[in-house]
Amino acid sequence: MARLAFAFFCITFAVYIMGIKAQEGYCEHNGKKIPSGQYYYSENPCIKLHCNNDGSMSGIGCPTFHAPGCKIEVGTGPYPACCQNVVCPK
């Protein structure tokens, strides 16, 4: 349990901002049109994107874990289901 608690203290969120301009009220990501002010939940890469009203896009990714003795399993589906999960022995 202490290892799992330590892992949560080591979580970092990958946040990035993409300078993609909105055209006609939307942003584009991998061919997907996201309306201004809306969110898009991506699986590859595993991120949640927001098309900002100023034409830029921002996103947040999955946390990272450091959990010695535990196994990291990759999730499936759109964000956040695609994030990694920590599985520790009991």
PDB file of N, CA, C and O in Angstrom, chain B, residues numbered from 101:
ATOM      1  N   MET B 101       0.816  -1.190   0.000  1.00  0.00           N
ATOM      2  CA  MET B 101       0.000   0.000   0.000  1.00  0.00           C
ATOM      3  C   MET B 101       0.864   1.261   0.000  1.00  0.00           C
ATOM      4  O   MET B 101       0.530   2.263  -0.632  1.00  0.00           O
ATOM      5  N   ALA B 102       1.986   1.185   0.726  1.00  0.00           N
ATOM      6  CA  ALA B 102       2.885   2.335   0.767  1.00  0.00           C
ATOM      7  C   ALA B 102       3.457   2.619  -0.615  1.00  0.00           C
ATOM      8  O   ALA B 102       3.649   3.775  -0.990  1.00  0.00           O
ATOM      9  N   ARG B 103       3.726   1.560  -1.369  1.00  0.00           N
ATOM     10  CA  ARG B 103       4.255   1.745  -2.725  1.00  0.00           C
ATOM     11  C   ARG B 103       3.230   2.427  -3.615  1.00  0.00           C
ATOM     12  O   ARG B 103       3.569   3.296  -4.418  1.00  0.00           O
ATOM     13  N   LEU B 104       1.983   2.028  -3.468  1.00  0.00           N
ATOM     14  CA  LEU B 104       0.936   2.646  -4.276  1.00  0.00           C
ATOM     15  C   LEU B 104       0.778   4.113  -3.903  1.00  0.00           C
ATOM     16  O   LEU B 104       0.606   4.964  -4.776  1.00  0.00           O
ATOM     17  N   ALA B 105       0.834   4.411  -2.616  1.00  0.00           N
ATOM     18  CA  ALA B 105       0.750   5.802  -2.174  1.00  0.00           C
ATOM     19  C   ALA B 105       1.918   6.603  -2.738  1.00  0.00           C
ATOM     20  O   ALA B 105       1.744   7.739  -3.179  1.00  0.00           O
ATOM     21  N   PHE B 106       3.112   6.006  -2.723  1.00  0.00           N
ATOM     22  CA  PHE B 106       4.277   6.674  -3.292  1.00  0.00           C
ATOM     23  C   PHE B 106       4.079   6.954  -4.774  1.00  0.00           C
ATOM     24  O   PHE B 106       4.464   8.013  -5.271  1.00  0.00           O
ATOM     25  N   ALA B 107       3.476   6.000  -5.478  1.00  0.00           N
ATOM     26  CA  ALA B 107       3.232   6.167  -6.913  1.00  0.00           C
ATOM     27  C   ALA B 107       2.345   7.372  -7.168  1.00  0.00           C
ATOM     28  O   ALA B 107       2.579   8.131  -8.108  1.00  0.00           O
ATOM     29  N   PHE B 108       1.338   7.549  -6.346  1.00  0.00           N
ATOM     30  CA  PHE B 108       0.444   8.686  -6.545  1.00  0.00           C
ATOM     31  C   PHE B 108       1.146  10.012  -6.292  1.00  0.00           C
ATOM     32  O   PHE B 108       0.797  11.021  -6.905  1.00  0.00           O
ATOM     33  N   PHE B 109       2.136  10.025  -5.393  1.00  0.00           N
ATOM     34  CA  PHE B 109       2.899  11.249  -5.175  1.00  0.00           C
ATOM     35  C   PHE B 109       3.789  11.575  -6.367  1.00  0.00           C
ATOM     36  O   PHE B 109       4.190  12.722  -6.563  1.00  0.00           O
ATOM     37  N   CYS B 110       4.091  10.554  -7.159  1.00  0.00           N
ATOM     38  CA  CYS B 110       4.977  10.732  -8.314  1.00  0.00           C
ATOM     39  C   CYS B 110       4.218  11.055  -9.596  1.00  0.00           C
ATOM     40  O   CYS B 110       4.819  11.167 -10.664  1.00  0.00           O
ATOM     41  N   ILE B 111       2.909  11.204  -9.495  1.00  0.00           N
ATOM     42  CA  ILE B 111       2.111  11.452 -10.700  1.00  0.00           C
ATOM     43  C   ILE B 111       2.432  12.836 -11.258  1.00  0.00           C
ATOM     44  O   ILE B 111       2.502  13.827 -10.531  1.00  0.00           O
ATOM     45  N   THR B 112       2.621  12.862 -12.545  1.00  0.00           N
ATOM     46  CA  THR B 112       2.745  14.136 -13.241  1.00  0.00           C
ATOM     47  C   THR B 112       1.796  14.125 -14.420  1.00  0.00           C
ATOM     48  O   THR B 112       1.577  13.084 -15.039  1.00  0.00           O
ATOM     49  N   PHE B 113       1.247  15.248 -14.724  1.00  0.00           N
ATOM     50  CA  PHE B 113       0.329  15.345 -15.842  1.00  0.00           C
ATOM     51  C   PHE B 113       1.028  16.022 -17.010  1.00  0.00           C
ATOM     52  O   PHE B 113       1.643  17.081 -16.877  1.00  0.00           O
ATOM     53  N   ALA B 114       0.910  15.373 -18.151  1.00  0.00           N
ATOM     54  CA  ALA B 114       1.499  15.930 -19.361  1.00  0.00           C
ATOM     55  C   ALA B 114       0.495  16.909 -19.946  1.00  0.00           C
ATOM     56  O   ALA B 114      -0.536  16.513 -20.489  1.00  0.00           O
ATOM     57  N   VAL B 115       0.805  18.170 -19.832  1.00  0.00           N
ATOM     58  CA  VAL B 115      -0.072  19.199 -20.363  1.00  0.00           C
ATOM     59  C   VAL B 115       0.689  19.923 -21.464  1.00  0.00           C
ATOM     60  O   VAL B 115       1.841  20.319 -21.283  1.00  0.00           O
ATOM     61  N   TYR B 116       0.045  20.086 -22.583  1.00  0.00           N
ATOM     62  CA  TYR B 116       0.695  20.824 -23.642  1.00  0.00           C
ATOM     63  C   TYR B 116      -0.305  21.719 -24.353  1.00  0.00           C
ATOM     64  O   TYR B 116      -1.514  21.486 -24.321  1.00  0.00           O
ATOM     65  N   ILE B 117       0.221  22.730 -24.984  1.00  0.00           N
ATOM     66  CA  ILE B 117      -0.605  23.662 -25.730  1.00  0.00           C
ATOM     67  C   ILE B 117      -0.141  23.639 -27.173  1.00  0.00           C
ATOM     68  O   ILE B 117       1.049  23.766 -27.461  1.00  0.00           O
ATOM     69  N   MET B 118      -1.092  23.475 -28.069  1.00  0.00           N
ATOM     70  CA  MET B 118      -0.789  23.435 -29.497  1.00  0.00           C
ATOM     71  C   MET B 118      -1.309  24.726 -30.124  1.00  0.00           C
ATOM     72  O   MET B 118      -2.463  25.097 -29.909  1.00  0.00           O
ATOM     73  N   GLY B 119      -0.484  25.401 -30.883  1.00  0.00           N
ATOM     74  CA  GLY B 119      -0.881  26.653 -31.496  1.00  0.00           C
ATOM     75  C   GLY B 119      -1.577  26.461 -32.830  1.00  0.00           C
ATOM     76  O   GLY B 119      -1.126  26.995 -33.843  1.00  0.00           O
ATOM     77  N   ILE B 120      -2.654  25.717 -32.847  1.00  0.00           N
ATOM     78  CA  ILE B 120      -3.405  25.482 -34.079  1.00  0.00           C
ATOM     79  C   ILE B 120      -4.555  26.476 -34.125  1.00  0.00           C
ATOM     80  O   ILE B 120      -5.351  26.543 -33.189  1.00  0.00           O
ATOM     81  N   LYS B 121      -4.648  27.228 -35.176  1.00  0.00           N
ATOM     82  CA  LYS B 121      -5.693  28.236 -35.289  1.00  0.00           C
ATOM     83  C   LYS B 121      -7.022  27.615 -35.683  1.00  0.00           C
ATOM     84  O   LYS B 121      -7.083  26.713 -36.520  1.00  0.00           O
ATOM     85  N   ALA B 122      -8.085  28.115 -35.063  1.00  0.00           N
ATOM     86  CA  ALA B 122      -9.434  27.666 -35.425  1.00  0.00           C
ATOM     87  C   ALA B 122      -9.814  28.311 -36.749  1.00  0.00           C
ATOM     88  O   ALA B 122      -9.488  29.470 -37.004  1.00  0.00           O
ATOM     89  N   GLN B 123     -10.495  27.562 -37.571  1.00  0.00           N
ATOM     90  CA  GLN B 123     -10.991  28.076 -38.838  1.00  0.00           C
ATOM     91  C   GLN B 123     -12.487  27.856 -38.859  1.00  0.00           C
ATOM     92  O   GLN B 123     -12.960  26.736 -38.667  1.00  0.00           O
ATOM     93  N   GLU B 124     -13.228  28.918 -39.091  1.00  0.00           N
ATOM     94  CA  GLU B 124     -14.680  28.812 -39.170  1.00  0.00           C
ATOM     95  C   GLU B 124     -15.271  28.176 -37.920  1.00  0.00           C
ATOM     96  O   GLU B 124     -16.210  27.386 -38.020  1.00  0.00           O
ATOM     97  N   GLY B 125     -14.736  28.508 -36.733  1.00  0.00           N
ATOM     98  CA  GLY B 125     -15.310  28.039 -35.487  1.00  0.00           C
ATOM     99  C   GLY B 125     -14.912  26.650 -35.044  1.00  0.00           C
ATOM    100  O   GLY B 125     -15.617  26.047 -34.235  1.00  0.00           O
ATOM    101  N   TYR B 126     -13.812  26.119 -35.541  1.00  0.00           N
ATOM    102  CA  TYR B 126     -13.365  24.798 -35.103  1.00  0.00           C
ATOM    103  C   TYR B 126     -11.840  24.698 -35.150  1.00  0.00           C
ATOM    104  O   TYR B 126     -11.168  25.514 -35.782  1.00  0.00           O
ATOM    105  N   CYS B 127     -11.319  23.692 -34.477  1.00  0.00           N
ATOM    106  CA  CYS B 127      -9.900  23.339 -34.542  1.00  0.00           C
ATOM    107  C   CYS B 127      -9.817  21.955 -35.173  1.00  0.00           C
ATOM    108  O   CYS B 127     -10.804  21.220 -35.187  1.00  0.00           O
ATOM    109  N   GLU B 128      -8.658  21.599 -35.691  1.00  0.00           N
ATOM    110  CA  GLU B 128      -8.471  20.276 -36.287  1.00  0.00           C
ATOM    111  C   GLU B 128      -7.363  19.526 -35.570  1.00  0.00           C
ATOM    112  O   GLU B 128      -6.310  20.086 -35.265  1.00  0.00           O
ATOM    113  N   HIS B 129      -7.620  18.233 -35.304  1.00  0.00           N
ATOM    114  CA  HIS B 129      -6.617  17.352 -34.707  1.00  0.00           C
ATOM    115  C   HIS B 129      -6.727  16.000 -35.396  1.00  0.00           C
ATOM    116  O   HIS B 129      -7.756  15.331 -35.299  1.00  0.00           O
ATOM    117  N   ASN B 130      -5.671  15.600 -36.090  1.00  0.00           N
ATOM    118  CA  ASN B 130      -5.657  14.322 -36.827  1.00  0.00           C
ATOM    119  C   ASN B 130      -6.882  14.166 -37.727  1.00  0.00           C
ATOM    120  O   ASN B 130      -7.470  13.088 -37.804  1.00  0.00           O
ATOM    121  N   GLY B 131      -7.257  15.241 -38.399  1.00  0.00           N
ATOM    122  CA  GLY B 131      -8.392  15.199 -39.318  1.00  0.00           C
ATOM    123  C   GLY B 131      -9.750  15.337 -38.655  1.00  0.00           C
ATOM    124  O   GLY B 131     -10.766  15.383 -39.347  1.00  0.00           O
ATOM    125  N   LYS B 132      -9.794  15.402 -37.326  1.00  0.00           N
ATOM    126  CA  LYS B 132     -11.051  15.533 -36.580  1.00  0.00           C
ATOM    127  C   LYS B 132     -11.318  17.008 -36.309  1.00  0.00           C
ATOM    128  O   LYS B 132     -10.461  17.707 -35.769  1.00  0.00           O
ATOM    129  N   LYS B 133     -12.511  17.486 -36.683  1.00  0.00           N
ATOM    130  CA  LYS B 133     -12.892  18.875 -36.428  1.00  0.00           C
ATOM    131  C   LYS B 133     -13.526  18.977 -35.044  1.00  0.00           C
ATOM    132  O   LYS B 133     -14.499  18.288 -34.737  1.00  0.00           O
ATOM    133  N   ILE B 134     -12.958  19.847 -34.221  1.00  0.00           N
ATOM    134  CA  ILE B 134     -13.440  20.068 -32.862  1.00  0.00           C
ATOM    135  C   ILE B 134     -14.018  21.477 -32.808  1.00  0.00           C
ATOM    136  O   ILE B 134     -13.282  22.438 -33.031  1.00  0.00           O
ATOM    137  N   PRO B 135     -15.317  21.636 -32.519  1.00  0.00           N
ATOM    138  CA  PRO B 135     -15.911  22.971 -32.456  1.00  0.00           C
ATOM    139  C   PRO B 135     -15.249  23.819 -31.364  1.00  0.00           C
ATOM    140  O   PRO B 135     -14.845  23.295 -30.326  1.00  0.00           O
ATOM    141  N   SER B 136     -15.143  25.126 -31.604  1.00  0.00           N
ATOM    142  CA  SER B 136     -14.584  26.042 -30.606  1.00  0.00           C
ATOM    143  C   SER B 136     -15.350  25.900 -29.299  1.00  0.00           C
ATOM    144  O   SER B 136     -16.580  25.843 -29.286  1.00  0.00           O
ATOM    145  N   GLY B 137     -14.604  25.846 -28.200  1.00  0.00           N
ATOM    146  CA  GLY B 137     -15.202  25.721 -26.881  1.00  0.00           C
ATOM    147  C   GLY B 137     -15.531  24.297 -26.472  1.00  0.00           C
ATOM    148  O   GLY B 137     -16.035  24.081 -25.370  1.00  0.00           O
ATOM    149  N   GLN B 138     -15.260  23.313 -27.331  1.00  0.00           N
ATOM    150  CA  GLN B 138     -15.613  21.919 -27.052  1.00  0.00           C
ATOM    151  C   GLN B 138     -14.369  21.082 -26.735  1.00  0.00           C
ATOM    152  O   GLN B 138     -13.239  21.470 -27.031  1.00  0.00           O
ATOM    153  N   TYR B 139     -14.621  19.919 -26.121  1.00  0.00           N
ATOM    154  CA  TYR B 139     -13.572  18.958 -25.793  1.00  0.00           C
ATOM    155  C   TYR B 139     -13.609  17.789 -26.763  1.00  0.00           C
ATOM    156  O   TYR B 139     -14.654  17.457 -27.321  1.00  0.00           O
ATOM    157  N   TYR B 140     -12.436  17.165 -26.955  1.00  0.00           N
ATOM    158  CA  TYR B 140     -12.326  15.942 -27.745  1.00  0.00           C
ATOM    159  C   TYR B 140     -11.456  14.972 -26.954  1.00  0.00           C
ATOM    160  O   TYR B 140     -10.373  15.334 -26.493  1.00  0.00           O
ATOM    161  N   TYR B 141     -11.933  13.744 -26.800  1.00  0.00           N
ATOM    162  CA  TYR B 141     -11.235  12.722 -26.033  1.00  0.00           C
ATOM    163  C   TYR B 141     -10.578  11.755 -27.008  1.00  0.00           C
ATOM    164  O   TYR B 141     -11.258  10.977 -27.677  1.00  0.00           O
ATOM    165  N   SER B 142      -9.247  11.810 -27.085  1.00  0.00           N
ATOM    166  CA  SER B 142      -8.478  11.032 -28.048  1.00  0.00           C
ATOM    167  C   SER B 142      -7.932   9.757 -27.406  1.00  0.00           C
ATOM    168  O   SER B 142      -7.684   9.707 -26.201  1.00  0.00           O
ATOM    169  N   GLU B 143      -7.750   8.727 -28.239  1.00  0.00           N
ATOM    170  CA  GLU B 143      -7.144   7.482 -27.754  1.00  0.00           C
ATOM    171  C   GLU B 143      -5.672   7.397 -28.129  1.00  0.00           C
ATOM    172  O   GLU B 143      -4.872   6.836 -27.380  1.00  0.00           O
ATOM    173  N   ASN B 144      -5.310   7.946 -29.281  1.00  0.00           N
ATOM    174  CA  ASN B 144      -3.931   7.872 -29.737  1.00  0.00           C
ATOM    175  C   ASN B 144      -3.538   9.189 -30.383  1.00  0.00           C
ATOM    176  O   ASN B 144      -3.845   9.410 -31.554  1.00  0.00           O
ATOM    177  N   PRO B 145      -2.872  10.061 -29.656  1.00  0.00           N
ATOM    178  CA  PRO B 145      -2.359   9.887 -28.310  1.00  0.00           C
ATOM    179  C   PRO B 145      -3.483   9.969 -27.277  1.00  0.00           C
ATOM    180  O   PRO B 145      -4.554  10.506 -27.559  1.00  0.00           O
ATOM    181  N   CYS B 146      -3.236   9.444 -26.103  1.00  0.00           N
ATOM    182  CA  CYS B 146      -4.234   9.375 -25.033  1.00  0.00           C
ATOM    183  C   CYS B 146      -4.288  10.730 -24.319  1.00  0.00           C
ATOM    184  O   CYS B 146      -3.591  10.953 -23.329  1.00  0.00           O
ATOM    185  N   ILE B 147      -5.128  11.628 -24.841  1.00  0.00           N
ATOM    186  CA  ILE B 147      -5.242  12.980 -24.290  1.00  0.00           C
ATOM    187  C   ILE B 147      -6.675  13.494 -24.395  1.00  0.00           C
ATOM    188  O   ILE B 147      -7.479  13.001 -25.186  1.00  0.00           O
ATOM    189  N   LYS B 148      -6.968  14.494 -23.575  1.00  0.00           N
ATOM    190  CA  LYS B 148      -8.222  15.241 -23.671  1.00  0.00           C
ATOM    191  C   LYS B 148      -7.854  16.608 -24.235  1.00  0.00           C
ATOM    192  O   LYS B 148      -7.061  17.334 -23.636  1.00  0.00           O
ATOM    193  N   LEU B 149      -8.419  16.959 -25.373  1.00  0.00           N
ATOM    194  CA  LEU B 149      -8.121  18.224 -26.041  1.00  0.00           C
ATOM    195  C   LEU B 149      -9.279  19.192 -25.881  1.00  0.00           C
ATOM    196  O   LEU B 149     -10.439  18.787 -25.800  1.00  0.00           O
ATOM    197  N   HIS B 150      -8.950  20.475 -25.836  1.00  0.00           N
ATOM    198  CA  HIS B 150      -9.962  21.528 -25.806  1.00  0.00           C
ATOM    199  C   HIS B 150      -9.650  22.514 -26.915  1.00  0.00           C
ATOM    200  O   HIS B 150      -8.526  23.003 -27.029  1.00  0.00           O
ATOM    201  N   CYS B 151     -10.655  22.803 -27.732  1.00  0.00           N
ATOM    202  CA  CYS B 151     -10.507  23.828 -28.766  1.00  0.00           C
ATOM    203  C   CYS B 151     -10.897  25.154 -28.123  1.00  0.00           C
ATOM    204  O   CYS B 151     -12.077  25.421 -27.895  1.00  0.00           O
ATOM    205  N   ASN B 152      -9.907  25.970 -27.836  1.00  0.00           N
ATOM    206  CA  ASN B 152     -10.137  27.249 -27.167  1.00  0.00           C
ATOM    207  C   ASN B 152     -10.781  28.254 -28.117  1.00  0.00           C
ATOM    208  O   ASN B 152     -10.608  28.179 -29.334  1.00  0.00           O
ATOM    209  N   ASN B 153     -11.520  29.186 -27.545  1.00  0.00           N
ATOM    210  CA  ASN B 153     -12.214  30.189 -28.354  1.00  0.00           C
ATOM    211  C   ASN B 153     -11.262  31.115 -29.100  1.00  0.00           C
ATOM    212  O   ASN B 153     -11.651  31.736 -30.089  1.00  0.00           O
ATOM    213  N   ASP B 154     -10.008  31.215 -28.632  1.00  0.00           N
ATOM    214  CA  ASP B 154      -9.041  32.070 -29.320  1.00  0.00           C
ATOM    215  C   ASP B 154      -8.346  31.353 -30.476  1.00  0.00           C
ATOM    216  O   ASP B 154      -7.466  31.919 -31.124  1.00  0.00           O
ATOM    217  N   GLY B 155      -8.744  30.102 -30.733  1.00  0.00           N
ATOM    218  CA  GLY B 155      -8.179  29.362 -31.855  1.00  0.00           C
ATOM    219  C   GLY B 155      -7.057  28.421 -31.490  1.00  0.00           C
ATOM    220  O   GLY B 155      -6.612  27.643 -32.334  1.00  0.00           O
ATOM    221  N   SER B 156      -6.584  28.466 -30.257  1.00  0.00           N
ATOM    222  CA  SER B 156      -5.537  27.533 -29.843  1.00  0.00           C
ATOM    223  C   SER B 156      -6.176  26.266 -29.280  1.00  0.00           C
ATOM    224  O   SER B 156      -7.370  26.234 -28.982  1.00  0.00           O
ATOM    225  N   MET B 157      -5.359  25.226 -29.141  1.00  0.00           N
ATOM    226  CA  MET B 157      -5.821  23.986 -28.525  1.00  0.00           C
ATOM    227  C   MET B 157      -4.973  23.715 -27.296  1.00  0.00           C
ATOM    228  O   MET B 157      -3.772  23.983 -27.288  1.00  0.00           O
ATOM    229  N   SER B 158      -5.599  23.185 -26.268  1.00  0.00           N
ATOM    230  CA  SER B 158      -4.863  22.759 -25.081  1.00  0.00           C
ATOM    231  C   SER B 158      -5.268  21.338 -24.767  1.00  0.00           C
ATOM    232  O   SER B 158      -6.336  20.882 -25.176  1.00  0.00           O
ATOM    233  N   GLY B 159      -4.422  20.643 -24.044  1.00  0.00           N
ATOM    234  CA  GLY B 159      -4.726  19.253 -23.742  1.00  0.00           C
ATOM    235  C   GLY B 159      -4.091  18.800 -22.453  1.00  0.00           C
ATOM    236  O   GLY B 159      -3.172  19.431 -21.929  1.00  0.00           O
ATOM    237  N   ILE B 160      -4.598  17.697 -21.955  1.00  0.00           N
ATOM    238  CA  ILE B 160      -4.033  17.075 -20.766  1.00  0.00           C
ATOM    239  C   ILE B 160      -3.923  15.587 -21.044  1.00  0.00           C
ATOM    240  O   ILE B 160      -4.817  14.975 -21.628  1.00  0.00           O
ATOM    241  N   GLY B 161      -2.809  15.021 -20.613  1.00  0.00           N
ATOM    242  CA  GLY B 161      -2.568  13.600 -20.842  1.00  0.00           C
ATOM    243  C   GLY B 161      -2.667  12.795 -19.565  1.00  0.00           C
ATOM    244  O   GLY B 161      -3.135  13.283 -18.536  1.00  0.00           O
ATOM    245  N   CYS B 162      -2.229  11.587 -19.646  1.00  0.00           N
ATOM    246  CA  CYS B 162      -2.304  10.649 -18.520  1.00  0.00           C
ATOM    247  C   CYS B 162      -1.185  10.912 -17.519  1.00  0.00           C
ATOM    248  O   CYS B 162      -0.127  11.428 -17.876  1.00  0.00           O
ATOM    249  N   PRO B 163      -1.432  10.549 -16.256  1.00  0.00           N
ATOM    250  CA  PRO B 163      -0.356  10.646 -15.269  1.00  0.00           C
ATOM    251  C   PRO B 163       0.694   9.576 -15.533  1.00  0.00           C
ATOM    252  O   PRO B 163       0.422   8.564 -16.179  1.00  0.00           O
ATOM    253  N   THR B 164       1.885   9.814 -15.028  1.00  0.00           N
ATOM    254  CA  THR B 164       2.932   8.801 -15.102  1.00  0.00           C
ATOM    255  C   THR B 164       3.112   8.206 -13.710  1.00  0.00           C
ATOM    256  O   THR B 164       2.859   8.874 -12.707  1.00  0.00           O
ATOM    257  N   PHE B 165       3.542   6.970 -13.649  1.00  0.00           N
ATOM    258  CA  PHE B 165       3.668   6.274 -12.382  1.00  0.00           C
ATOM    259  C   PHE B 165       5.067   5.724 -12.207  1.00  0.00           C
ATOM    260  O   PHE B 165       5.723   5.331 -13.172  1.00  0.00           O
ATOM    261  N   HIS B 166       5.510   5.701 -10.975  1.00  0.00           N
ATOM    262  CA  HIS B 166       6.724   4.985 -10.591  1.00  0.00           C
ATOM    263  C   HIS B 166       6.328   4.139  -9.391  1.00  0.00           C
ATOM    264  O   HIS B 166       6.224   4.645  -8.274  1.00  0.00           O
ATOM    265  N   ALA B 167       6.110   2.872  -9.622  1.00  0.00           N
ATOM    266  CA  ALA B 167       5.631   1.981  -8.568  1.00  0.00           C
ATOM    267  C   ALA B 167       6.441   0.690  -8.595  1.00  0.00           C
ATOM    268  O   ALA B 167       6.022  -0.288  -9.215  1.00  0.00           O
ATOM    269  N   PRO B 168       7.593   0.675  -7.932  1.00  0.00           N
ATOM    270  CA  PRO B 168       8.426  -0.526  -7.924  1.00  0.00           C
ATOM    271  C   PRO B 168       7.640  -1.743  -7.428  1.00  0.00           C
ATOM    272  O   PRO B 168       6.901  -1.665  -6.447  1.00  0.00           O
ATOM    273  N   GLY B 169       7.814  -2.859  -8.122  1.00  0.00           N
ATOM    274  CA  GLY B 169       7.141  -4.089  -7.749  1.00  0.00           C
ATOM    275  C   GLY B 169       5.730  -4.215  -8.285  1.00  0.00           C
ATOM    276  O   GLY B 169       5.079  -5.241  -8.092  1.00  0.00           O
ATOM    277  N   CYS B 170       5.256  -3.186  -8.954  1.00  0.00           N
ATOM    278  CA  CYS B 170       3.905  -3.205  -9.509  1.00  0.00           C
ATOM    279  C   CYS B 170       3.976  -3.329 -11.027  1.00  0.00           C
ATOM    280  O   CYS B 170       5.018  -3.086 -11.635  1.00  0.00           O
ATOM    281  N   LYS B 171       2.873  -3.702 -11.616  1.00  0.00           N
ATOM    282  CA  LYS B 171       2.789  -3.859 -13.065  1.00  0.00           C
ATOM    283  C   LYS B 171       1.968  -2.698 -13.632  1.00  0.00           C
ATOM    284  O   LYS B 171       0.974  -2.281 -13.039  1.00  0.00           O
ATOM    285  N   ILE B 172       2.390  -2.193 -14.770  1.00  0.00           N
ATOM    286  CA  ILE B 172       1.669  -1.129 -15.466  1.00  0.00           C
ATOM    287  C   ILE B 172       0.885  -1.763 -16.607  1.00  0.00           C
ATOM    288  O   ILE B 172       1.462  -2.435 -17.463  1.00  0.00           O
ATOM    289  N   GLU B 173      -0.419  -1.553 -16.620  1.00  0.00           N
ATOM    290  CA  GLU B 173      -1.274  -2.063 -17.695  1.00  0.00           C
ATOM    291  C   GLU B 173      -1.791  -0.893 -18.519  1.00  0.00           C
ATOM    292  O   GLU B 173      -2.201   0.133 -17.976  1.00  0.00           O
ATOM    293  N   VAL B 174      -1.765  -1.061 -19.833  1.00  0.00           N
ATOM    294  CA  VAL B 174      -2.253  -0.026 -20.741  1.00  0.00           C
ATOM    295  C   VAL B 174      -3.759  -0.181 -20.888  1.00  0.00           C
ATOM    296  O   VAL B 174      -4.258  -1.287 -21.095  1.00  0.00           O
ATOM    297  N   GLY B 175      -4.480   0.927 -20.782  1.00  0.00           N
ATOM    298  CA  GLY B 175      -5.923   0.906 -20.960  1.00  0.00           C
ATOM    299  C   GLY B 175      -6.296   1.025 -22.429  1.00  0.00           C
ATOM    300  O   GLY B 175      -5.438   1.265 -23.278  1.00  0.00           O
ATOM    301  N   THR B 176      -7.575   0.859 -22.722  1.00  0.00           N
ATOM    302  CA  THR B 176      -8.068   1.005 -24.095  1.00  0.00           C
ATOM    303  C   THR B 176      -9.275   1.925 -24.097  1.00  0.00           C
ATOM    304  O   THR B 176      -9.989   2.046 -23.102  1.00  0.00           O
ATOM    305  N   GLY B 177      -9.486   2.565 -25.228  1.00  0.00           N
ATOM    306  CA  GLY B 177     -10.607   3.482 -25.388  1.00  0.00           C
ATOM    307  C   GLY B 177     -10.134   4.917 -25.327  1.00  0.00           C
ATOM    308  O   GLY B 177      -8.953   5.169 -25.084  1.00  0.00           O
ATOM    309  N   PRO B 178     -11.036   5.868 -25.545  1.00  0.00           N
ATOM    310  CA  PRO B 178     -10.668   7.278 -25.495  1.00  0.00           C
ATOM    311  C   PRO B 178     -10.265   7.708 -24.081  1.00  0.00           C
ATOM    312  O   PRO B 178     -10.604   7.047 -23.099  1.00  0.00           O
ATOM    313  N   TYR B 179      -9.545   8.816 -23.994  1.00  0.00           N
ATOM    314  CA  TYR B 179      -9.114   9.377 -22.709  1.00  0.00           C
ATOM    315  C   TYR B 179     -10.310   9.494 -21.774  1.00  0.00           C
ATOM    316  O   TYR B 179     -11.364   9.944 -22.223  1.00  0.00           O
ATOM    317  N   PRO B 180     -10.214   9.122 -20.525  1.00  0.00           N
ATOM    318  CA  PRO B 180      -9.066   8.652 -19.762  1.00  0.00           C
ATOM    319  C   PRO B 180      -8.928   7.131 -19.718  1.00  0.00           C
ATOM    320  O   PRO B 180      -8.013   6.617 -19.075  1.00  0.00           O
ATOM    321  N   ALA B 181      -9.824   6.404 -20.390  1.00  0.00           N
ATOM    322  CA  ALA B 181      -9.778   4.931 -20.359  1.00  0.00           C
ATOM    323  C   ALA B 181      -8.467   4.382 -20.913  1.00  0.00           C
ATOM    324  O   ALA B 181      -8.041   3.297 -20.517  1.00  0.00           O
ATOM    325  N   CYS B 182      -7.815   5.117 -21.828  1.00  0.00           N
ATOM    326  CA  CYS B 182      -6.573   4.647 -22.441  1.00  0.00           C
ATOM    327  C   CYS B 182      -5.350   4.865 -21.550  1.00  0.00           C
ATOM    328  O   CYS B 182      -4.258   4.412 -21.891  1.00  0.00           O
ATOM    329  N   CYS B 183      -5.510   5.545 -20.423  1.00  0.00           N
ATOM    330  CA  CYS B 183      -4.383   5.778 -19.514  1.00  0.00           C
ATOM    331  C   CYS B 183      -3.913   4.468 -18.887  1.00  0.00           C
ATOM    332  O   CYS B 183      -4.655   3.489 -18.807  1.00  0.00           O
ATOM    333  N   GLN B 184      -2.661   4.483 -18.446  1.00  0.00           N
ATOM    334  CA  GLN B 184      -2.085   3.313 -17.795  1.00  0.00           C
ATOM    335  C   GLN B 184      -2.680   3.130 -16.399  1.00  0.00           C
ATOM    336  O   GLN B 184      -3.054   4.097 -15.735  1.00  0.00           O
ATOM    337  N   ASN B 185      -2.760   1.881 -15.974  1.00  0.00           N
ATOM    338  CA  ASN B 185      -3.225   1.543 -14.632  1.00  0.00           C
ATOM    339  C   ASN B 185      -2.116   0.807 -13.896  1.00  0.00           C
ATOM    340  O   ASN B 185      -1.394   0.003 -14.487  1.00  0.00           O
ATOM    341  N   VAL B 186      -1.985   1.084 -12.613  1.00  0.00           N
ATOM    342  CA  VAL B 186      -0.995   0.407 -11.783  1.00  0.00           C
ATOM    343  C   VAL B 186      -1.669  -0.770 -11.094  1.00  0.00           C
ATOM    344  O   VAL B 186      -2.701  -0.609 -10.443  1.00  0.00           O
ATOM    345  N   VAL B 187      -1.081  -1.956 -11.241  1.00  0.00           N
ATOM    346  CA  VAL B 187      -1.589  -3.161 -10.586  1.00  0.00           C
ATOM    347  C   VAL B 187      -0.474  -3.690  -9.691  1.00  0.00           C
ATOM    348  O   VAL B 187       0.585  -4.101 -10.168  1.00  0.00           O
ATOM    349  N   CYS B 188      -0.731  -3.671  -8.392  1.00  0.00           N
ATOM    350  CA  CYS B 188       0.274  -4.111  -7.424  1.00  0.00           C
ATOM    351  C   CYS B 188      -0.158  -5.424  -6.781  1.00  0.00           C
ATOM    352  O   CYS B 188      -1.349  -5.657  -6.576  1.00  0.00           O
ATOM    353  N   PRO B 189       0.813  -6.284  -6.463  1.00  0.00           N
ATOM    354  CA  PRO B 189       0.460  -7.529  -5.774  1.00  0.00           C
ATOM    355  C   PRO B 189      -0.083  -7.214  -4.383  1.00  0.00           C
ATOM    356  O   PRO B 189       0.302  -6.227  -3.756  1.00  0.00           O
ATOM    357  N   LYS B 190      -0.975  -8.064  -3.922  1.00  0.00           N
ATOM    358  CA  LYS B 190      -1.581  -7.833  -2.599  1.00  0.00           C
ATOM    359  C   LYS B 190      -0.750  -8.429  -1.502  1.00  0.00           C
ATOM    360  O   LYS B 190      -1.111  -8.328  -0.329  1.00  0.00           O
TER     361      LYS B 190
END
